[in-house]
XYZ file of C-alpha atoms in Angstrom:
731
model
C 269.253 -161.528 -154.218
C 266.456 -159.757 -154.575
C 265.667 -156.080 -153.040
C 263.491 -155.567 -150.328
C 260.476 -153.478 -151.575
C 257.446 -152.439 -149.581
C 256.023 -154.384 -152.580
C 257.971 -157.456 -151.485
C 257.292 -157.024 -147.993
C 253.509 -156.461 -148.835
C 253.257 -160.092 -150.598
C 255.040 -161.545 -148.311
C 252.130 -160.739 -145.671
C 253.957 -158.544 -143.292
C 253.168 -154.882 -142.498
C 255.322 -152.233 -142.901
C 255.612 -152.352 -138.760
C 256.900 -155.952 -138.958
C 259.381 -155.255 -141.362
C 260.622 -152.445 -139.186
C 260.674 -155.153 -136.585
C 262.610 -157.022 -138.724
C 265.222 -155.157 -139.181
C 265.338 -153.925 -135.747
C 265.860 -157.939 -135.030
C 268.537 -158.346 -137.034
C 270.529 -154.731 -137.338
C 270.396 -154.693 -141.480
C 267.794 -155.344 -143.813
C 266.941 -159.245 -144.317
C 267.304 -160.951 -147.546
C 264.797 -162.649 -149.529
C 265.345 -165.997 -147.854
C 265.205 -164.833 -144.509
C 262.128 -162.171 -144.954
C 260.245 -165.398 -146.303
C 261.550 -167.011 -143.009
C 259.858 -164.295 -140.841
C 256.661 -164.250 -143.310
C 255.722 -167.540 -142.744
C 256.985 -167.770 -138.822
C 255.103 -164.548 -138.037
C 251.686 -165.507 -139.914
C 248.350 -165.863 -138.235
C 248.932 -169.798 -139.018
C 252.319 -170.340 -137.465
C 252.281 -167.629 -134.369
C 248.592 -166.990 -133.476
C 249.556 -163.076 -132.951
C 245.481 -162.473 -132.736
C 244.880 -165.071 -130.698
C 247.661 -165.745 -127.804
C 246.288 -162.937 -125.604
C 242.298 -164.935 -125.576
C 243.470 -168.656 -125.860
C 245.676 -168.168 -122.146
C 242.181 -168.187 -120.190
C 241.360 -171.473 -121.709
C 242.166 -174.213 -118.214
C 245.090 -176.981 -119.847
C 245.994 -178.791 -116.889
C 244.764 -181.724 -114.687
C 246.301 -184.574 -113.198
C 245.559 -186.881 -115.940
C 247.790 -184.299 -118.264
C 250.756 -185.199 -119.481
C 251.404 -182.764 -121.923
C 249.258 -179.515 -122.937
C 249.502 -177.163 -125.368
C 252.608 -176.255 -127.055
C 253.682 -179.269 -128.285
C 252.895 -181.733 -131.418
C 249.580 -182.444 -129.961
C 248.259 -182.859 -126.215
C 248.825 -185.917 -124.265
C 246.438 -187.638 -121.501
C 247.175 -190.673 -119.251
C 244.806 -193.642 -119.923
C 246.086 -195.786 -117.340
C 248.049 -198.961 -117.661
C 251.321 -197.072 -118.593
C 249.824 -195.688 -121.560
C 248.894 -192.369 -122.942
C 246.318 -191.362 -125.691
C 247.834 -188.571 -128.243
C 245.228 -186.726 -129.600
C 245.003 -183.155 -131.865
C 242.640 -181.108 -134.298
C 243.691 -179.080 -137.378
C 242.360 -176.791 -140.128
C 242.746 -177.485 -143.848
C 240.383 -175.156 -144.838
C 241.818 -172.764 -147.505
C 243.517 -175.538 -149.222
C 240.299 -177.604 -149.259
C 238.161 -175.324 -151.125
C 240.928 -174.503 -154.119
C 241.404 -178.287 -154.375
C 239.019 -180.266 -152.185
C 240.819 -183.689 -152.771
C 244.307 -182.805 -151.815
C 243.314 -180.478 -149.523
C 241.580 -182.443 -147.442
C 243.774 -185.463 -147.943
C 246.503 -183.839 -146.586
C 244.842 -182.398 -144.135
C 244.697 -185.915 -143.051
C 248.035 -186.838 -143.371
C 249.430 -183.460 -141.514
C 247.186 -184.203 -138.370
C 248.048 -188.078 -139.099
C 251.936 -186.846 -138.629
C 251.252 -184.383 -135.574
C 250.397 -187.333 -133.770
C 253.043 -190.320 -134.618
C 255.861 -187.620 -134.244
C 255.294 -187.779 -130.796
C 255.830 -191.978 -130.578
C 252.056 -192.726 -130.701
C 250.409 -195.484 -133.405
C 247.713 -193.780 -134.910
C 244.204 -195.413 -134.087
C 241.982 -193.152 -135.629
C 240.731 -190.353 -137.470
C 237.577 -187.957 -137.218
C 236.905 -184.531 -139.420
C 234.256 -181.715 -139.053
C 233.397 -180.507 -142.073
C 230.918 -177.294 -143.272
C 229.948 -176.846 -146.289
C 227.862 -173.946 -148.193
C 224.124 -174.205 -150.022
C 223.588 -177.735 -150.857
C 222.094 -175.835 -153.979
C 224.981 -173.969 -154.439
C 226.936 -174.411 -157.605
C 230.087 -175.549 -156.015
C 228.743 -177.535 -153.351
C 228.221 -181.113 -154.554
C 231.747 -180.480 -155.969
C 233.383 -179.685 -152.711
C 231.541 -182.315 -150.495
C 232.747 -184.802 -153.566
C 236.214 -183.898 -153.595
C 236.915 -183.351 -149.501
C 234.929 -187.268 -148.619
C 237.517 -188.995 -151.197
C 240.286 -186.836 -150.414
C 239.492 -188.009 -146.617
C 238.468 -191.414 -147.287
C 241.491 -191.785 -150.324
C 244.252 -190.926 -147.679
C 242.777 -192.456 -144.496
C 241.741 -195.531 -146.110
C 245.118 -196.285 -147.838
C 246.888 -195.426 -144.518
C 245.356 -197.947 -142.837
C 243.995 -195.766 -139.755
C 240.432 -195.632 -139.403
C 238.008 -192.763 -139.935
C 235.518 -193.534 -137.106
C 233.471 -190.469 -136.655
C 232.798 -186.547 -137.341
C 230.001 -184.169 -138.279
C 229.227 -182.388 -141.886
C 226.632 -179.633 -141.426
C 225.490 -177.167 -144.597
C 224.896 -173.260 -144.781
C 225.053 -170.772 -147.697
C 227.464 -168.752 -145.017
C 230.142 -171.342 -146.003
C 229.345 -170.837 -149.627
C 232.699 -169.274 -150.132
C 235.285 -170.895 -147.406
C 234.334 -174.206 -146.549
C 235.657 -175.784 -143.506
C 237.776 -179.104 -143.166
C 238.811 -179.707 -139.682
C 240.733 -183.233 -138.868
C 241.111 -185.357 -135.932
C 243.726 -188.130 -135.221
C 243.998 -189.730 -132.240
C 246.976 -192.357 -131.168
C 248.229 -194.420 -128.314
C 251.971 -194.461 -127.265
C 253.526 -195.599 -123.758
C 253.454 -193.390 -121.005
C 257.535 -193.871 -121.094
C 258.036 -193.574 -124.878
C 256.508 -190.277 -125.360
C 258.784 -187.673 -127.865
C 259.099 -183.734 -128.291
C 260.255 -181.226 -130.719
C 263.156 -180.215 -128.211
C 266.483 -180.172 -129.782
C 269.572 -180.753 -127.632
C 272.945 -181.911 -127.484
C 275.946 -179.808 -129.029
C 277.014 -181.299 -131.964
C 273.803 -183.797 -132.660
C 272.906 -184.816 -136.089
C 269.503 -182.927 -137.630
C 268.037 -185.473 -140.242
C 265.809 -185.115 -142.710
C 263.921 -188.472 -143.465
C 260.509 -189.329 -145.522
C 260.043 -188.123 -149.232
C 261.607 -185.682 -151.178
C 261.111 -182.021 -151.516
C 259.023 -180.163 -154.242
C 257.740 -176.750 -155.292
C 254.224 -177.815 -153.910
C 252.252 -176.066 -150.522
C 255.085 -173.271 -150.831
C 253.628 -170.339 -149.013
C 251.101 -172.303 -148.175
C 251.253 -170.975 -144.403
C 250.744 -167.248 -145.642
C 247.940 -168.384 -147.854
C 246.153 -169.688 -145.100
C 246.727 -166.372 -143.232
C 244.621 -164.513 -145.204
C 241.013 -163.813 -146.928
C 239.650 -165.121 -150.153
C 238.902 -163.440 -153.031
C 236.739 -164.384 -156.589
C 240.404 -165.590 -157.362
C 241.130 -168.373 -155.228
C 241.861 -170.589 -158.087
C 244.602 -168.703 -158.429
C 246.239 -170.295 -155.355
C 246.277 -173.625 -156.481
C 250.093 -173.644 -156.488
C 249.796 -173.442 -152.832
C 248.136 -176.416 -151.998
C 250.295 -179.605 -150.789
C 250.002 -183.058 -153.045
C 249.474 -186.193 -150.787
C 250.945 -189.711 -150.900
C 249.568 -191.901 -148.576
C 251.294 -194.912 -149.280
C 254.635 -192.923 -148.250
C 253.134 -191.482 -144.963
C 252.477 -195.062 -144.711
C 256.097 -196.043 -144.441
C 256.843 -192.648 -142.612
C 254.766 -194.104 -139.629
C 256.292 -197.533 -139.375
C 259.911 -196.174 -140.402
C 259.469 -193.580 -137.333
C 257.799 -195.971 -134.702
C 260.447 -198.411 -135.467
C 263.639 -196.016 -135.033
C 261.611 -194.734 -131.819
C 262.122 -198.140 -130.193
C 265.803 -197.697 -130.727
C 266.374 -195.151 -128.504
C 268.448 -193.100 -131.632
C 265.890 -189.656 -131.247
C 266.408 -186.619 -129.133
C 263.877 -184.646 -131.203
C 261.838 -184.661 -134.003
C 259.198 -182.667 -135.464
C 256.809 -183.138 -138.764
C 257.105 -180.956 -141.672
C 254.059 -179.181 -141.958
C 252.762 -175.474 -142.383
C 256.238 -173.491 -143.703
C 257.846 -177.249 -144.036
C 261.533 -176.974 -143.220
C 261.610 -173.647 -141.722
C 258.794 -174.218 -138.768
C 260.185 -177.656 -137.972
C 263.693 -176.927 -137.604
C 262.625 -173.357 -135.674
C 260.266 -175.012 -133.655
C 262.525 -177.635 -132.461
C 265.736 -174.811 -131.709
C 263.553 -172.504 -130.143
C 261.932 -174.815 -127.591
C 265.396 -176.443 -126.813
C 266.935 -173.173 -126.636
C 269.478 -174.204 -129.098
C 270.745 -173.277 -132.629
C 270.650 -174.983 -135.610
C 272.848 -175.544 -138.682
C 271.485 -176.231 -142.183
C 272.946 -177.395 -145.574
C 270.399 -177.589 -148.070
C 272.584 -179.351 -150.858
C 271.889 -182.005 -148.684
C 268.096 -181.864 -148.661
C 266.704 -184.735 -150.915
C 264.729 -182.895 -153.903
C 262.404 -184.073 -156.655
C 263.143 -181.090 -158.735
C 265.841 -179.424 -160.405
C 266.972 -176.013 -159.875
C 265.464 -175.372 -156.635
C 266.544 -172.161 -155.035
C 266.929 -171.943 -150.912
C 263.617 -169.970 -150.500
C 262.320 -172.737 -152.048
C 263.764 -175.336 -150.518
C 262.944 -173.955 -146.719
C 259.441 -173.179 -147.671
C 257.869 -176.038 -149.273
C 255.261 -177.704 -147.737
C 255.984 -180.900 -149.845
C 254.270 -183.694 -147.674
C 255.058 -186.974 -145.867
C 258.702 -185.491 -144.630
C 260.195 -185.553 -140.722
C 263.097 -183.452 -138.983
C 264.797 -185.109 -136.309
C 267.979 -184.686 -134.225
C 269.851 -187.843 -133.298
C 272.078 -188.870 -131.007
C 275.581 -188.310 -132.449
C 276.906 -191.614 -133.808
C 273.790 -193.565 -134.557
C 273.447 -191.949 -137.817
C 273.965 -195.546 -139.624
C 271.573 -197.280 -137.506
C 268.910 -195.066 -138.481
C 269.602 -194.612 -142.441
C 269.443 -198.776 -142.032
C 266.054 -198.569 -141.000
C 264.627 -195.828 -143.052
C 266.642 -197.688 -145.803
C 264.616 -200.792 -145.469
C 261.264 -198.606 -145.941
C 262.509 -197.155 -148.793
C 262.369 -193.483 -147.482
C 264.780 -190.832 -148.188
C 267.413 -190.121 -145.366
C 270.169 -187.466 -145.698
C 271.437 -185.546 -142.406
C 271.449 -182.051 -142.950
C 272.457 -180.415 -140.044
C 274.144 -179.838 -136.746
C 272.949 -178.605 -133.374
C 274.472 -175.424 -132.320
C 274.904 -173.271 -128.663
C 274.809 -170.267 -131.246
C 271.148 -169.829 -130.696
C 270.933 -168.993 -134.193
C 269.133 -170.940 -137.483
C 272.410 -170.459 -140.058
C 271.513 -171.634 -143.814
C 274.035 -172.308 -146.312
C 273.354 -173.695 -149.912
C 275.612 -174.136 -152.630
C 278.968 -173.097 -149.837
C 277.321 -169.732 -149.219
C 275.319 -169.007 -145.986
C 271.846 -167.426 -147.152
C 270.118 -167.072 -144.239
C 271.378 -166.305 -140.586
C 268.653 -165.180 -137.781
C 268.364 -165.764 -133.931
C 266.229 -168.131 -133.653
C 264.088 -167.065 -130.189
C 263.600 -163.494 -132.135
C 261.585 -165.287 -134.868
C 260.161 -168.492 -133.195
C 258.678 -166.597 -130.024
C 258.963 -162.513 -130.722
C 256.860 -162.870 -133.239
C 254.385 -159.879 -133.062
C 251.188 -160.447 -130.755
C 248.245 -158.437 -131.130
C 245.511 -157.508 -128.967
C 243.039 -156.551 -131.283
C 240.413 -154.321 -130.882
C 236.969 -156.434 -129.824
C 233.342 -155.304 -129.996
C 231.676 -158.012 -127.973
C 229.241 -159.513 -129.762
C 225.119 -158.145 -128.850
C 223.070 -160.749 -126.567
C 219.928 -162.181 -128.588
C 216.835 -161.974 -126.779
C 214.932 -165.737 -127.241
C 211.717 -165.825 -129.627
C 208.722 -167.531 -128.525
C 206.959 -170.000 -130.881
C 203.570 -170.779 -130.178
C 201.810 -173.713 -131.408
C 199.520 -171.980 -133.440
C 202.003 -170.609 -135.267
C 203.100 -173.771 -137.144
C 201.457 -174.841 -140.603
C 202.796 -178.070 -140.256
C 201.421 -181.357 -137.809
C 204.022 -182.803 -135.671
C 204.294 -186.067 -137.996
C 205.283 -183.476 -141.227
C 207.743 -181.383 -138.707
C 209.582 -184.434 -137.889
C 209.711 -185.861 -141.677
C 211.244 -182.450 -142.319
C 213.760 -182.678 -140.105
C 215.234 -186.060 -140.274
C 215.299 -185.139 -144.470
C 216.975 -181.641 -143.688
C 220.629 -181.454 -144.758
C 222.193 -180.990 -141.383
C 220.077 -184.006 -140.058
C 219.977 -186.442 -142.832
C 222.121 -189.747 -142.804
C 225.392 -189.670 -143.479
C 225.450 -192.981 -144.647
C 226.543 -192.013 -148.147
C 230.019 -190.023 -146.271
C 230.578 -192.978 -144.152
C 230.353 -195.555 -146.415
C 233.462 -194.259 -148.011
C 235.373 -194.700 -145.024
C 237.313 -197.543 -143.740
C 236.377 -197.499 -140.174
C 236.857 -200.702 -139.663
C 240.386 -201.434 -140.410
C 242.935 -201.869 -137.747
C 239.880 -203.836 -135.999
C 239.410 -201.912 -132.839
C 236.463 -199.798 -133.867
C 233.901 -200.824 -131.295
C 231.455 -198.540 -132.503
C 231.675 -196.372 -135.641
C 229.774 -194.110 -137.509
C 226.133 -193.659 -137.063
C 225.893 -195.871 -134.362
C 226.298 -193.579 -131.479
C 227.341 -190.180 -130.084
C 231.067 -190.838 -130.171
C 232.774 -193.086 -131.613
C 234.435 -196.329 -129.574
C 237.626 -197.889 -130.622
C 239.465 -199.951 -127.705
C 242.560 -199.744 -126.572
C 244.060 -203.005 -128.692
C 245.025 -205.404 -126.254
C 243.100 -204.505 -123.366
C 239.370 -204.147 -121.326
C 239.368 -200.094 -122.638
C 238.445 -198.345 -124.715
C 238.318 -194.260 -126.136
C 235.270 -192.574 -126.982
C 235.959 -189.764 -129.837
C 233.660 -186.976 -130.611
C 233.511 -183.592 -133.031
C 230.649 -181.208 -132.044
C 229.837 -177.393 -132.441
C 226.548 -175.894 -133.456
C 227.511 -172.461 -135.315
C 224.410 -171.017 -135.513
C 223.995 -170.976 -131.824
C 227.914 -169.531 -132.121
C 226.578 -166.973 -134.259
C 223.941 -165.930 -132.423
C 225.534 -165.822 -129.291
C 229.609 -167.033 -129.151
C 229.763 -167.194 -125.870
C 226.801 -169.629 -125.155
C 227.854 -171.768 -128.233
C 231.195 -171.448 -127.325
C 229.673 -173.222 -123.720
C 228.016 -175.406 -125.941
C 230.262 -176.840 -128.190
C 232.156 -178.088 -125.251
C 228.974 -179.129 -123.520
C 228.108 -181.134 -126.143
C 231.197 -182.832 -126.616
C 231.149 -183.816 -123.082
C 227.517 -185.065 -123.189
C 228.489 -186.965 -126.504
C 231.257 -188.644 -123.834
C 229.136 -189.912 -121.415
C 226.340 -190.731 -123.543
C 228.427 -193.848 -124.419
C 229.585 -194.622 -120.360
C 232.807 -192.942 -121.255
C 234.576 -190.529 -118.537
C 235.268 -187.048 -120.389
C 238.580 -186.743 -120.238
C 240.013 -183.290 -122.415
C 239.414 -181.582 -125.424
C 241.019 -180.296 -128.987
C 239.804 -177.531 -130.702
C 239.794 -175.863 -133.846
C 238.698 -172.428 -133.986
C 237.253 -171.255 -137.441
C 236.700 -167.452 -137.614
C 236.790 -164.761 -140.097
C 239.248 -161.877 -140.484
C 240.270 -161.062 -136.667
C 241.443 -157.310 -137.878
C 237.816 -156.714 -137.654
C 236.650 -155.944 -134.036
C 233.510 -157.907 -134.376
C 234.943 -160.985 -135.439
C 237.621 -160.560 -132.544
C 234.680 -159.990 -130.470
C 233.075 -163.262 -131.302
C 236.466 -164.988 -130.849
C 237.118 -163.574 -127.311
C 233.678 -164.313 -126.450
C 233.995 -168.134 -127.837
C 237.093 -168.537 -125.896
C 235.330 -167.440 -122.546
C 232.573 -169.503 -123.130
C 234.279 -172.474 -123.688
C 237.128 -171.939 -120.920
C 233.723 -171.190 -118.447
C 232.680 -175.044 -119.628
C 235.867 -176.600 -119.679
C 236.273 -175.401 -116.041
C 233.031 -176.300 -114.652
C 233.731 -179.971 -116.599
C 236.742 -181.013 -115.671
C 237.358 -180.953 -119.306
C 240.946 -179.295 -120.352
C 241.873 -177.899 -123.609
C 245.353 -180.070 -124.132
C 245.704 -179.081 -128.315
C 244.344 -176.988 -130.702
C 244.355 -174.998 -134.178
C 243.167 -171.405 -134.721
C 242.212 -170.497 -138.381
C 241.587 -167.032 -138.879
C 239.985 -165.207 -142.125
C 237.855 -167.306 -143.154
C 235.880 -165.537 -145.406
C 236.156 -164.700 -149.387
C 235.471 -160.618 -150.073
C 234.778 -159.619 -146.827
C 232.083 -162.620 -146.059
C 233.012 -163.970 -142.839
C 232.087 -167.596 -142.384
C 230.009 -168.041 -138.640
C 232.206 -168.468 -135.797
C 232.749 -172.242 -135.229
C 234.496 -173.275 -132.788
C 234.965 -177.122 -133.490
C 235.462 -178.979 -130.743
C 237.262 -182.392 -130.591
C 236.239 -184.624 -127.097
C 238.226 -187.640 -125.698
C 236.728 -189.848 -122.927
C 238.439 -193.515 -121.191
C 235.625 -196.260 -120.632
C 237.424 -198.393 -118.347
C 235.373 -201.618 -119.376
C 234.851 -201.726 -123.336
C 231.789 -204.439 -122.828
C 229.920 -201.259 -121.475
C 229.953 -198.709 -124.640
C 226.253 -197.693 -125.065
C 224.947 -197.190 -128.392
C 221.817 -195.854 -129.939
C 220.167 -199.174 -130.855
C 217.298 -200.692 -128.986
C 218.024 -204.635 -128.121
C 214.827 -205.319 -127.985
C 211.017 -203.852 -127.686
C 209.142 -203.684 -124.890
C 211.970 -201.059 -123.381
C 210.866 -198.003 -121.492
C 212.712 -194.931 -122.894
C 213.841 -192.152 -119.855
C 214.222 -188.760 -120.346
C 216.906 -187.080 -118.135
C 216.817 -183.476 -118.289
C 214.105 -180.029 -118.075
C 212.402 -179.680 -121.196
C 211.076 -176.366 -121.318
C 210.195 -176.365 -125.312
C 213.311 -173.653 -126.060
C 212.843 -173.196 -130.099
C 214.678 -169.954 -130.291
C 217.671 -170.850 -132.275
C 216.310 -173.983 -133.281
C 216.829 -176.104 -136.107
C 212.800 -176.854 -136.087
C 212.488 -172.895 -136.344
C 215.117 -172.535 -139.326
C 214.253 -176.027 -141.441
C 210.048 -175.925 -140.580
C 209.361 -171.934 -139.927
C 212.114 -170.764 -142.326
C 213.669 -168.508 -139.455
C 217.027 -167.517 -138.608
C 216.776 -165.237 -135.064
C 216.701 -165.551 -131.503
C 218.926 -166.249 -128.612
C 220.421 -170.520 -128.412
C 219.633 -172.242 -125.469
C 221.411 -171.396 -122.184
C 223.813 -174.325 -121.026
C 223.585 -175.120 -117.045
C 227.070 -176.410 -116.759
C 226.386 -177.319 -112.962
C 223.096 -179.458 -114.389
C 225.574 -180.682 -117.447
C 228.075 -182.497 -114.810
C 225.093 -184.151 -112.942
C 223.267 -185.526 -115.470
C 226.505 -186.787 -117.335
C 228.207 -187.750 -113.967
C 224.507 -189.796 -113.586
C 224.609 -191.277 -116.876
C 228.165 -192.664 -116.759
C 227.262 -194.529 -113.782
C 223.889 -195.923 -114.916
C 225.654 -197.543 -118.067
C 228.448 -198.589 -115.842
C 225.635 -200.663 -113.568
C 224.649 -202.124 -116.833
C 220.921 -200.568 -116.709
C 221.351 -198.599 -119.634
C 219.945 -200.582 -122.938
C 220.394 -197.724 -125.293
C 221.428 -194.015 -124.988
C 221.403 -190.756 -127.023
C 221.607 -187.279 -126.526
C 219.223 -184.534 -127.114
C 220.845 -181.886 -129.303
C 219.509 -180.734 -132.915
C 215.963 -181.377 -133.343
C 215.506 -182.194 -129.858
C 213.446 -185.344 -128.164
C 211.777 -186.384 -131.620
C 214.256 -186.672 -133.692
C 216.719 -188.376 -130.731
C 213.691 -191.044 -130.548
C 213.476 -191.440 -134.746
C 217.380 -192.088 -134.869
C 217.416 -194.460 -131.830
C 214.490 -195.828 -134.009
C 216.253 -196.142 -137.170
C 219.434 -197.590 -135.461
C 217.184 -200.621 -134.369
C 215.002 -201.175 -137.242
C 212.164 -200.907 -134.279
C 209.762 -198.383 -133.519
C 208.091 -196.232 -130.335
C 205.398 -194.690 -129.008
C 206.248 -190.992 -127.425
C 203.652 -189.985 -124.782
C 203.506 -186.189 -125.055
C 202.183 -185.193 -121.319
C 199.803 -182.858 -120.132
C 200.746 -179.535 -119.280
C 203.954 -179.321 -121.554
C 204.773 -175.034 -122.499
C 203.424 -176.854 -126.224
C 203.543 -179.628 -128.595
C 205.991 -178.387 -130.531
C 208.409 -177.554 -127.534
C 208.306 -180.458 -126.056
C 209.226 -182.565 -129.232
C 211.635 -180.566 -131.049
C 212.681 -177.878 -128.201
C 216.581 -178.232 -127.824
C 216.780 -177.531 -124.398
C 220.618 -178.674 -122.974
C 222.125 -181.370 -120.675
C 219.237 -183.754 -121.361
C 219.435 -187.775 -122.284
C 216.828 -190.364 -123.737
C 217.672 -193.658 -122.009
C 216.386 -197.415 -122.827
C 215.846 -199.254 -119.882
C 213.937 -202.308 -119.486
C 210.600 -202.524 -117.038
C 212.814 -204.139 -114.334
C 215.361 -201.766 -114.122
C 213.419 -198.225 -114.789
C 212.356 -198.138 -110.769
C 216.037 -198.562 -109.760
C 217.346 -195.837 -112.462
C 214.482 -193.535 -111.521
C 214.830 -193.899 -107.912
C 218.778 -193.310 -107.853
C 217.963 -190.092 -110.453
C 215.550 -188.854 -107.517
C 218.501 -189.383 -105.380
C 220.965 -187.395 -107.296
C 219.041 -184.530 -107.987
C 218.591 -185.252 -111.453
C 214.958 -184.996 -113.250
C 214.300 -188.208 -115.246
C 210.802 -189.245 -116.167
C 209.638 -192.374 -118.533
C 208.473 -190.556 -121.758
C 207.848 -193.580 -124.370
C 208.204 -197.142 -125.016
C 209.529 -199.130 -127.748
C 208.132 -201.807 -130.331
C 205.935 -202.194 -133.441
C 207.577 -200.890 -136.681
C 206.349 -197.474 -136.460
C 206.813 -194.223 -134.891
C 204.124 -192.360 -133.308
C 204.563 -188.952 -131.500
C 201.315 -188.885 -128.702
C 198.186 -189.105 -129.867
C 199.097 -188.425 -133.671
C 199.061 -191.090 -136.652
C 202.206 -193.523 -137.071
C 204.960 -192.898 -138.930
C 206.262 -195.815 -140.036
C 210.139 -196.676 -139.952
C 210.463 -197.214 -143.850
C 208.961 -193.891 -144.618
C 210.815 -192.220 -141.832
C 214.234 -193.933 -143.340
C 213.247 -192.857 -147.039
C 213.340 -189.213 -145.789
C 216.196 -189.789 -143.952
C 218.708 -191.410 -146.703
C 217.416 -189.313 -149.323
C 218.935 -186.114 -149.027
C 222.461 -187.062 -150.198
C 221.097 -189.702 -152.551
C 219.625 -186.338 -154.716
C 222.277 -184.182 -153.957
C 225.053 -186.727 -155.114
C 222.693 -187.621 -158.148
C 223.114 -191.863 -156.590
């Protein structure tokens, strides 16, 4: 074994103090294999050592929560003996280095997190952040990431039903690729990663182990520098066809009552999967690396333990069921090997070539990782900026055309046409059709509603208010399709936590999210923290990405964006104060990035969301859209484009300003399309519920008219909306 030097310790991402702690735990100097084990298990990516003290403030419980944070994915009850299993994770660094494989293996990993719990994956979503469209790498990164997501999801046969994509120069050196997966299982057949039963066999299944991905977890726990390309060997290589076989084999075995515990080999591979199962079960494990299926010759025990080769799982089986399990995996043409046993020692003992190469206490590695309460500098609270109509050098019509064609609002058709969002035949509302995707629970009249949300410019200006808004918008998007919001998964993307300013952003964003989750009864059941998203000291904007899941009792009530006929009345739910500070209008039309984001009134969010859901359930709402980026005018334009039907919008007397009324981003608002016959009842019930609602437009024709301005033809609107990606991708 190599001598452990300070340089070796530093190369493993460990501090001198952490090295001293390892020596104290072992009572001796670790060997290189043991140092590698501690390195990955104590990495930021695996141990959450900088975030644990803050994550504890998030609410995680509700009567419908079956399993909260701490397992592979969160689990919520959706009735009729079924549960939804879901989680979101990041694959940011790998996707910047090798966009196709980085994004593809991100999808593969999140799929395994879900089916390892016994759930059949039914939907994928993503949340993507890229740099300036004019940056020379943006086009390459965008093309590779989208192809990787589509290539993996399409081949494995799980629909990619929604997500979001935005652009900003602050992501030039560190893009974000967050993937979310949702599965469905029987409530009485949920599987956990808790090793049990002394003597039970530990079994390796799936693909063979190679040298790809070694130290991927450590790489994800460090800043980038300009030599990012040198990290290419740390990026894993995925095979969606093997993943499909692995899904089917695991689900078949799960039906046979053979499995005691199961864990995917994700970050840190065999090391993390064995430690996590043993730690959760309070047991020990012995492993014989000579039995691990390898695809490369001469692999060292260090490489075998730390490899992040894809499409692999680790299981604890009931003793005596090995032959039955082996037959199933042989049928699916996958490797199967008994590589160890569960023990009562509380230690992980690893042998290779007949020699013990690692012997470490499980609890000390998995549970005694350093926990840092790092210094925080509270972010300053910005003041709103005021934008008067006289200061705007364009007409409202010109502003609207500029916004619908802007990178953050342009049609995402180029992206989602590369995704098979209809496979499995249960997608009711797919990309671009509604505020949230809607996927039928197969064989029932129920459906899940799914969304991913965050507004990084709000979080940059005020992380607390931005964290609140991310949760509130997910809540709003689920309500807009008629679903009852159930729970949240998250992916918290930030810069270097060793910088007090970054840690202050993180703490404030978590506090904002926690306040919103409590007020909206919308608990966090799973998630991921991704720190060190910066290059040469330049951090990304704080991006606390939220994935929301809701339930529709009647799938036929699911409500999309498109008008189903002319002569509908459009009812605006919620107050509009003309908030242009920190808005997309301010950035895209006036070139200013400043001011406080719109405040989020959580009591109003809950009241308005409940009212909208009730009206949808009563069949009164023909189309619905929440108001977010670009405000009322953009929301109406998107509804017109979705349906091919125009509308005339009224600008009432006495509004704070035309541009504020049209493009303000005041929160908690919805635009509802209702028939003239239903409108009086809906408005009366709004008054009774204490909800501000007013009729603001009527559908009809082939143009959008803003107040008394000239008509904007839908053809012109669509050309602007579709133009950005066509130009960027040269198509």
